[in-house]
Structures are given as C-alpha cells and as structure tokens.
C-alpha cells in the first residue's frame, strides 16, 4: 500500500514542547470518550475533561473537533494494525488469516464498546468526506493484508484452484466485520463461543485448502 494514498491529515499549529506526545495522549482520551458516549458526545469539552486539560489547550493541537477525531482514530487504528501484524506468528498464510480474524473479534465488554464506537464514527462518513475517505483507506489496508496472504497460499499450493483472490479477500473481511458488528447487538459475553464457532465455520468455507 502506497502511504501517499492515505487521506490527508490537516495539521494544526505546532506549539513548542512535547507536541506529538500530547496529541497521542489526547488521541487516547478521544477514544475513551467515543467508547463511553459515542461520536456525538465527543465534544472538545468532554475530551479535555478526559485528558485532564482545558479546551484552550486542545486548540493548540487541533483546529476543530473533526481534526481531533480524525487524528485520534488514525492513531488508534495504527496501533490496531501494528497489533494485527504482530500476531501473525504462523508461517502458514491461511493460519495467519485466521489469526487476524480472531484478533479482530471483540471478546470482552470493553472491546465490544470500542467496536460500537468505531461503528458510530464511520456512520458520520456519509456526511463528512474525510471520515469516509479514512474508512475506505483502512478497509483497503486490511483487505490488502488478507489478499497478500492469500497470494502466498496460492503460490505455495495451499489454496484450492480457481479462486478469485480479490473477491475472496473482500468476502473474508466482510464476514469478520459482520460478526464483529453482530457482537455489539448481543448482551453479555455468553455468546462469545458461538461467535467464534460461526467465524471458524465461515473461514472453513472461504479458505478451502489445496492438495498440499
């Protein structure tokens, strides 16, 4: 993925001091607010309260609420993507795809809230172009990661013949996202075993092995 294709991040003025670290601290505060009360409640005042600073301090780092949201979501998704790649410890590319899928699945109340916050954030993309661009960019990165692993599996003869790899990568990502979204609508953690079973069943269908 060419990094130049990432949606442009608007920059606020840079005061002296630990600017980058402070922005990262604010990013964590934004995510906490999004998780607890959703994007509509993620005002500068609410984030400042969570971060232990004033709204005036935030204005030194971000021009407005949209810039703050975009930076913060990008920062948290960078960490998520790095975590996903770090979990690919199996040299078998099909097993690696399963590891990614399972890593994305929310298994705790906190992770379910985080996924709900993400859904609330991307719903704003229908009206805020930059959010829509960010959503598309991040979806492409995950899809391309899965696609690259499928190519490795095909090259090694581990994948059944005749599969459209691009379509299959989209189907895998869509299936995982669907189960993650379903998780936000279920009460408690009692259904986690069922969600894992559904995920594994779908992956069994989407990742038919070759003769190797």
Tab-separated table of C-alpha atoms in Angstrom:
chain	number	residue	atom	x	y	z
A	1	UNK	CA	0.000	0.000	0.000
A	2	UNK	CA	1.405	3.348	-1.010
A	3	UNK	CA	1.348	5.593	2.065
A	4	UNK	CA	0.724	8.619	-0.171
A	5	UNK	CA	-2.774	7.239	-0.744
A	6	UNK	CA	-3.691	7.807	2.900
A	7	UNK	CA	-6.279	10.574	3.404
A	8	UNK	CA	-4.580	13.868	4.103
A	9	UNK	CA	-4.382	14.794	7.774
A	10	UNK	CA	-4.916	18.501	8.405
A	11	UNK	CA	-2.273	19.964	10.653
A	12	UNK	CA	-2.802	22.439	13.450
A	13	UNK	CA	-0.134	24.896	14.530
A	14	UNK	CA	2.727	23.281	16.417
A	15	UNK	CA	3.464	24.828	19.825
A	16	UNK	CA	6.800	24.135	21.475
A	17	UNK	CA	7.194	21.227	23.850
A	18	UNK	CA	6.048	17.603	23.706
A	19	UNK	CA	3.525	18.264	20.924
A	20	UNK	CA	3.484	14.750	19.467
A	21	UNK	CA	3.221	13.052	22.857
A	22	UNK	CA	0.406	15.385	23.894
A	23	UNK	CA	-1.501	14.639	20.699
A	24	UNK	CA	-1.134	10.919	21.405
A	25	UNK	CA	-2.460	11.452	24.938
A	26	UNK	CA	-5.424	13.316	23.500
A	27	UNK	CA	-5.963	10.503	20.971
A	28	UNK	CA	-6.336	8.039	23.849
A	29	UNK	CA	-8.756	10.406	25.589
A	30	UNK	CA	-10.837	10.772	22.413
A	31	UNK	CA	-11.077	7.003	22.038
A	32	UNK	CA	-12.198	6.679	25.671
A	33	UNK	CA	-14.930	9.281	25.113
A	34	UNK	CA	-16.009	7.642	21.848
A	35	UNK	CA	-16.210	4.298	23.597
A	36	UNK	CA	-18.233	5.670	26.525
A	37	UNK	CA	-20.658	8.133	24.886
A	38	UNK	CA	-20.188	7.911	21.109
A	39	UNK	CA	-19.059	10.440	18.462
A	40	UNK	CA	-21.939	12.840	19.009
A	41	UNK	CA	-20.853	13.321	22.603
A	42	UNK	CA	-17.148	13.634	21.767
A	43	UNK	CA	-17.047	17.402	22.219
A	44	UNK	CA	-13.864	19.320	22.868
A	45	UNK	CA	-15.045	19.859	26.434
A	46	UNK	CA	-15.667	16.137	27.040
A	47	UNK	CA	-12.275	15.193	25.602
A	48	UNK	CA	-10.499	17.914	27.571
A	49	UNK	CA	-12.109	16.600	30.772
A	50	UNK	CA	-10.986	13.052	29.948
A	51	UNK	CA	-7.455	14.216	29.080
A	52	UNK	CA	-7.151	16.383	32.192
A	53	UNK	CA	-6.646	19.637	30.313
A	54	UNK	CA	-8.638	22.647	29.109
A	55	UNK	CA	-10.365	23.210	25.786
A	56	UNK	CA	-7.873	26.023	25.236
A	57	UNK	CA	-5.051	23.510	25.453
A	58	UNK	CA	-6.734	21.300	22.853
A	59	UNK	CA	-6.982	24.234	20.458
A	60	UNK	CA	-3.161	24.361	20.372
A	61	UNK	CA	-3.075	20.854	18.929
A	62	UNK	CA	-6.230	20.564	16.824
A	63	UNK	CA	-8.076	23.106	14.727
A	64	UNK	CA	-11.524	21.695	15.450
A	65	UNK	CA	-13.450	18.608	16.534
A	66	UNK	CA	-13.220	16.884	13.143
A	67	UNK	CA	-9.431	17.229	13.011
A	68	UNK	CA	-9.197	15.882	16.552
A	69	UNK	CA	-11.434	12.904	15.731
A	70	UNK	CA	-9.595	12.060	12.519
A	71	UNK	CA	-6.152	12.214	14.110
A	72	UNK	CA	-7.251	10.195	17.117
A	73	UNK	CA	-8.970	7.449	15.141
A	74	UNK	CA	-5.981	7.224	12.786
A	75	UNK	CA	-3.641	6.908	15.755
A	76	UNK	CA	-5.666	4.139	17.388
A	77	UNK	CA	-6.078	2.254	14.106
A	78	UNK	CA	-2.319	2.439	13.513
A	79	UNK	CA	-1.881	0.671	16.845
A	80	UNK	CA	-4.554	-1.889	15.943
A	81	UNK	CA	-2.942	-2.625	12.578
A	82	UNK	CA	0.503	-2.993	14.160
A	83	UNK	CA	-1.010	-5.374	16.713
A	84	UNK	CA	-2.608	-7.467	13.982
A	85	UNK	CA	0.663	-7.810	12.095
A	86	UNK	CA	2.478	-8.700	15.312
A	87	UNK	CA	0.058	-11.582	15.850
A	88	UNK	CA	0.988	-13.230	12.550
A	89	UNK	CA	3.350	-15.754	14.091
A	90	UNK	CA	2.434	-18.718	11.894
A	91	UNK	CA	4.312	-19.180	8.624
A	92	UNK	CA	1.193	-20.796	7.146
A	93	UNK	CA	-0.577	-17.881	5.369
A	94	UNK	CA	-4.033	-19.456	5.784
A	95	UNK	CA	-3.427	-19.872	9.510
A	96	UNK	CA	-2.249	-16.246	9.609
A	97	UNK	CA	-5.562	-15.099	8.102
A	98	UNK	CA	-7.374	-16.969	10.857
A	99	UNK	CA	-5.172	-15.294	13.454
A	100	UNK	CA	-6.080	-11.864	12.076
A	101	UNK	CA	-9.786	-12.710	12.006
A	102	UNK	CA	-9.756	-13.923	15.597
A	103	UNK	CA	-7.736	-10.902	16.745
A	104	UNK	CA	-10.393	-8.563	15.316
A	105	UNK	CA	-13.277	-10.362	17.022
A	106	UNK	CA	-14.359	-8.436	20.160
A	107	UNK	CA	-14.321	-10.821	23.117
A	108	UNK	CA	-14.737	-8.513	26.130
A	109	UNK	CA	-17.254	-5.791	27.069
A	110	UNK	CA	-14.546	-3.156	26.548
A	111	UNK	CA	-13.704	-4.383	23.046
A	112	UNK	CA	-17.401	-4.522	22.187
A	113	UNK	CA	-17.744	-0.886	23.282
A	114	UNK	CA	-14.717	0.028	21.165
A	115	UNK	CA	-16.265	-1.620	18.128
A	116	UNK	CA	-19.528	0.231	18.804
A	117	UNK	CA	-17.575	3.487	18.949
A	118	UNK	CA	-15.957	2.690	15.595
A	119	UNK	CA	-19.360	1.991	14.039
A	120	UNK	CA	-20.673	5.283	15.351
A	121	UNK	CA	-17.642	7.109	13.991
A	122	UNK	CA	-17.824	5.662	10.476
A	123	UNK	CA	-21.545	6.409	10.255
A	124	UNK	CA	-20.519	10.079	10.141
A	125	UNK	CA	-18.632	9.330	6.926
A	126	UNK	CA	-21.878	9.690	4.996
A	127	UNK	CA	-21.761	13.412	5.716
A	128	UNK	CA	-18.055	14.125	6.422
A	129	UNK	CA	-15.931	13.351	3.361
A	130	UNK	CA	-12.652	12.945	5.254
A	131	UNK	CA	-14.174	10.330	7.540
A	132	UNK	CA	-15.493	8.412	4.545
A	133	UNK	CA	-12.031	8.526	2.956
A	134	UNK	CA	-10.444	7.265	6.177
A	135	UNK	CA	-12.924	4.404	6.384
A	136	UNK	CA	-12.203	3.362	2.788
A	137	UNK	CA	-8.440	3.649	3.258
A	138	UNK	CA	-8.412	1.480	6.380
A	139	UNK	CA	-10.693	-1.113	4.799
A	140	UNK	CA	-8.309	-1.356	1.831
A	141	UNK	CA	-5.316	-1.891	4.131
A	142	UNK	CA	-6.931	-4.829	5.922
A	143	UNK	CA	-8.211	-6.280	2.649
A	144	UNK	CA	-4.775	-5.939	1.043
A	145	UNK	CA	-3.144	-7.659	4.010
A	146	UNK	CA	-5.537	-10.609	3.629
A	147	UNK	CA	-5.081	-10.569	-0.155
A	148	UNK	CA	-1.292	-10.754	0.182
A	149	UNK	CA	-1.613	-13.780	2.465
A	150	UNK	CA	-3.995	-15.450	0.003
A	151	UNK	CA	-1.440	-14.888	-2.771
A	152	UNK	CA	1.225	-16.564	-0.638
A	153	UNK	CA	-1.093	-19.505	-0.006
A	154	UNK	CA	-1.887	-19.826	-3.718
A	155	UNK	CA	1.784	-19.662	-4.668
A	156	UNK	CA	2.554	-22.437	-2.192
A	157	UNK	CA	-0.256	-24.634	-3.479
A	158	UNK	CA	-2.100	-24.443	-0.161
A	159	UNK	CA	-5.252	-22.915	-1.637
A	160	UNK	CA	-7.770	-24.624	-3.880
A	161	UNK	CA	-7.563	-23.700	-7.565
A	162	UNK	CA	-9.875	-21.279	-9.348
A	163	UNK	CA	-10.429	-18.792	-6.529
A	164	UNK	CA	-10.687	-15.072	-7.313
A	165	UNK	CA	-8.338	-13.831	-4.616
A	166	UNK	CA	-9.560	-10.236	-4.593
A	167	UNK	CA	-13.179	-11.306	-4.209
A	168	UNK	CA	-12.238	-13.848	-1.569
A	169	UNK	CA	-10.297	-11.256	0.446
A	170	UNK	CA	-13.331	-8.950	0.375
A	171	UNK	CA	-15.587	-11.822	1.447
A	172	UNK	CA	-13.321	-12.688	4.392
A	173	UNK	CA	-13.117	-9.088	5.603
A	174	UNK	CA	-16.868	-8.583	5.184
A	175	UNK	CA	-17.581	-11.777	7.134
A	176	UNK	CA	-15.346	-10.737	10.015
A	177	UNK	CA	-16.827	-7.232	10.095
A	178	UNK	CA	-20.321	-8.687	10.079
A	179	UNK	CA	-19.641	-10.908	13.084
A	180	UNK	CA	-17.948	-8.016	14.910
A	181	UNK	CA	-20.978	-5.825	14.243
A	182	UNK	CA	-23.256	-8.597	15.467
A	183	UNK	CA	-21.254	-8.654	18.697
A	184	UNK	CA	-22.359	-5.116	19.538
A	185	UNK	CA	-26.011	-6.211	19.477
A	186	UNK	CA	-25.683	-9.173	21.812
A	187	UNK	CA	-25.877	-8.919	25.568
A	188	UNK	CA	-23.031	-10.033	27.797
A	189	UNK	CA	-20.178	-12.392	26.949
A	190	UNK	CA	-22.192	-15.627	26.935
A	191	UNK	CA	-22.296	-15.680	23.139
A	192	UNK	CA	-18.546	-15.427	22.504
A	193	UNK	CA	-18.133	-19.172	21.957
A	194	UNK	CA	-20.938	-19.102	19.408
A	195	UNK	CA	-19.399	-16.139	17.580
A	196	UNK	CA	-16.032	-17.901	17.443
A	197	UNK	CA	-17.715	-21.023	16.082
A	198	UNK	CA	-19.551	-19.010	13.408
A	199	UNK	CA	-16.296	-17.302	12.436
A	200	UNK	CA	-14.450	-20.608	12.125
A	201	UNK	CA	-17.269	-22.115	10.074
A	202	UNK	CA	-17.169	-19.182	7.655
A	203	UNK	CA	-13.392	-19.363	7.348
A	204	UNK	CA	-13.632	-23.095	6.626
A	205	UNK	CA	-15.887	-22.243	3.677
A	206	UNK	CA	-13.810	-19.301	2.469
A	207	UNK	CA	-10.381	-20.932	2.793
A	208	UNK	CA	-10.636	-24.319	1.052
A	209	UNK	CA	-7.253	-25.990	1.091
A	210	UNK	CA	-5.464	-27.365	-1.931
A	211	UNK	CA	-3.611	-30.669	-2.163
A	212	UNK	CA	-0.578	-29.603	-0.139
